[in-house]
Structure formats: C-alpha cells, structure tokens
PDB file of C-alpha atoms in Angstrom:
ATOM      1  CA  MET A   1       2.626  15.636   5.782  1.00 43.00           C
ATOM      2  CA  ASP A   2       1.074  12.226   4.998  1.00 46.00           C
ATOM      3  CA  GLU A   3      -2.650  11.802   5.378  1.00 47.00           C
ATOM      4  CA  ILE A   4      -3.805   9.257   7.965  1.00 45.00           C
ATOM      5  CA  ARG A   5      -6.084   6.623   6.451  1.00 50.00           C
ATOM      6  CA  ASP A   6      -8.649   4.465   8.233  1.00 53.00           C
ATOM      7  CA  GLY A   7      -6.920   1.533   9.921  1.00 53.00           C
ATOM      8  CA  HIS A   8      -3.441   2.924   9.276  1.00 53.00           C
ATOM      9  CA  GLU A   9      -2.866   5.222  12.207  1.00 49.00           C
ATOM     10  CA  GLY A  10       0.845   5.977  12.120  1.00 49.00           C
ATOM     11  CA  ALA A  11       1.410   3.429   9.340  1.00 52.00           C
ATOM     12  CA  TYR A  12       3.408   4.215   6.242  1.00 49.00           C
ATOM     13  CA  CYS A  13       1.949   3.345   2.833  1.00 51.00           C
ATOM     14  CA  GLY A  14       3.806   5.809   0.611  1.00 51.00           C
ATOM     15  CA  THR A  15       6.840   5.180  -1.522  1.00 47.00           C
ATOM     16  CA  PRO A  16       9.880   7.453  -1.435  1.00 47.00           C
ATOM     17  CA  ASP A  17      10.499   9.568  -4.516  1.00 45.00           C
ATOM     18  CA  ALA A  18      13.895  10.368  -6.036  1.00 47.00           C
ATOM     19  CA  SER A  19      14.584  12.934  -3.304  1.00 45.00           C
ATOM     20  CA  GLY A  20      13.920  10.313  -0.604  1.00 45.00           C
ATOM     21  CA  THR A  21      10.765  12.025   0.672  1.00 41.00           C
ATOM     22  CA  PRO A  22       8.190   9.346   1.583  1.00 45.00           C
ATOM     23  CA  GLY A  23       4.797   9.687  -0.043  1.00 46.00           C
ATOM     24  CA  ALA A  24       5.829  12.643  -2.189  1.00 40.00           C
ATOM     25  CA  SER A  25       5.182  10.843  -5.460  1.00 44.00           C
ATOM     26  CA  SER A  26       2.430   8.545  -6.622  1.00 48.00           C
ATOM     27  CA  ALA A  27       3.186   5.085  -7.987  1.00 45.00           C
ATOM     28  CA  GLY A  28       1.806   5.972 -11.427  1.00 44.00           C
ATOM     29  CA  THR A  29       4.489   8.626 -11.992  1.00 49.00           C
ATOM     30  CA  GLN A  30       7.481   6.441 -11.140  1.00 57.00           C
ATOM     31  CA  GLY A  31       7.699   4.957 -14.607  1.00 65.00           C
ATOM     32  CA  GLY A  32       6.619   1.499 -15.551  1.00 71.00           C
ATOM     33  CA  PRO A  33       3.118   0.076 -15.545  1.00 82.00           C
ATOM     34  CA  PRO A  34       0.283   1.680 -13.609  1.00 92.00           C
ATOM     35  CA  PHE A  35      -0.012   0.100 -10.191  1.00 94.00           C
ATOM     36  CA  ALA A  36      -3.190  -1.350  -8.673  1.00 95.00           C
ATOM     37  CA  ASP A  37      -4.768   0.332  -5.659  1.00 96.00           C
ATOM     38  CA  CYS A  38      -5.021  -1.479  -2.328  1.00 96.00           C
ATOM     39  CA  VAL A  39      -8.544  -2.874  -1.868  1.00 95.00           C
ATOM     40  CA  LEU A  40      -8.530  -1.895   1.826  1.00 95.00           C
ATOM     41  CA  CYS A  41      -6.989   1.586   2.002  1.00 96.00           C
ATOM     42  CA  GLY A  42      -6.693   2.748  -1.627  1.00 95.00           C
ATOM     43  CA  GLU A  43      -2.925   3.342  -1.521  1.00 95.00           C
ATOM     44  CA  PRO A  44      -0.837   2.197  -4.529  1.00 94.00           C
ATOM     45  CA  THR A  45       0.468  -1.360  -4.294  1.00 95.00           C
ATOM     46  CA  GLU A  46       3.586  -2.999  -5.690  1.00 93.00           C
ATOM     47  CA  TYR A  47       1.459  -4.912  -8.214  1.00 94.00           C
ATOM     48  CA  PRO A  48       0.506  -3.868 -11.764  1.00 94.00           C
ATOM     49  CA  GLU A  49      -3.159  -3.111 -12.481  1.00 93.00           C
ATOM     50  CA  SER A  50      -3.373  -6.347 -14.490  1.00 93.00           C
ATOM     51  CA  THR A  51      -2.865  -8.452 -11.318  1.00 90.00           C
ATOM     52  CA  ARG A  52      -5.924 -10.569 -10.590  1.00 92.00           C
ATOM     53  CA  GLY A  53      -7.404 -10.904  -7.132  1.00 91.00           C
ATOM     54  CA  ALA A  54      -7.399  -8.639  -4.107  1.00 91.00           C
ATOM     55  CA  THR A  55      -4.266  -6.488  -4.182  1.00 94.00           C
ATOM     56  CA  LEU A  56      -2.961  -5.082  -0.903  1.00 96.00           C
ATOM     57  CA  CYS A  57      -0.334  -2.439  -0.139  1.00 96.00           C
ATOM     58  CA  PRO A  58       2.666  -3.578   1.962  1.00 95.00           C
ATOM     59  CA  VAL A  59       1.123  -2.261   5.202  1.00 96.00           C
ATOM     60  CA  CYS A  60      -2.226  -3.996   4.648  1.00 96.00           C
ATOM     61  CA  GLU A  61      -0.420  -7.210   3.584  1.00 95.00           C
ATOM     62  CA  TRP A  62       1.547  -7.140   6.839  1.00 95.00           C
ATOM     63  CA  GLN A  63      -1.562  -6.462   8.929  1.00 94.00           C
ATOM     64  CA  GLU A  64      -3.469  -9.271   7.179  1.00 92.00           C
ATOM     65  CA  ALA A  65      -0.566 -11.675   7.799  1.00 93.00           C
ATOM     66  CA  GLN A  66      -0.606 -10.737  11.492  1.00 92.00           C
ATOM     67  CA  ARG A  67      -4.371 -11.384  11.725  1.00 90.00           C
ATOM     68  CA  THR A  68      -4.191 -14.773   9.999  1.00 90.00           C
ATOM     69  CA  ALA A  69      -1.065 -15.907  11.887  1.00 89.00           C
ATOM     70  CA  CYS A  70      -2.774 -15.396  15.246  1.00 74.00           C
ATOM     71  CA  SER A  71      -6.144 -16.881  14.336  1.00 65.00           C
ATOM     72  CA  GLY A  72      -5.622 -20.461  15.223  1.00 62.00           C
TER      73      GLY A  72
END
C-alpha cells in the first residue's frame, strides 16, 4: 500500500512498474538517467537530476498550478 505523504492525502505520486502496479518501483530502477526528487514531497519526478531549478512531481506541479491559477 502506498504511503501517504504530507500534503498528498489520497494523491498518487508513484509510477507504475512493468506489472502495472503503481508505486511498486522507484524511478531510479526504470532504466535511464537518475531522476530528481520533488522539492516538496520527495517523490521522484519526471526530470533528470541534472535539471536546474525546483523540480516537482506531477502531483505537486498540478497543485502548484491550481494555487497560482486562482491567485488573482
């Protein structure tokens, strides 16, 4: 069962492995470059470690977009 992280109650940050089970594998074992960790929740992102700036996982990116879209 997936662990609930701060600010992600019921949110999904994992990536499915070859068997289709979400969160069963870490991004570093999927082949390819090592992935950067999200600066907010620590989950693997879709960006390589060499990416500059604040990297966010898909869930945190979506939540940040929602906050900035409504702040006007």
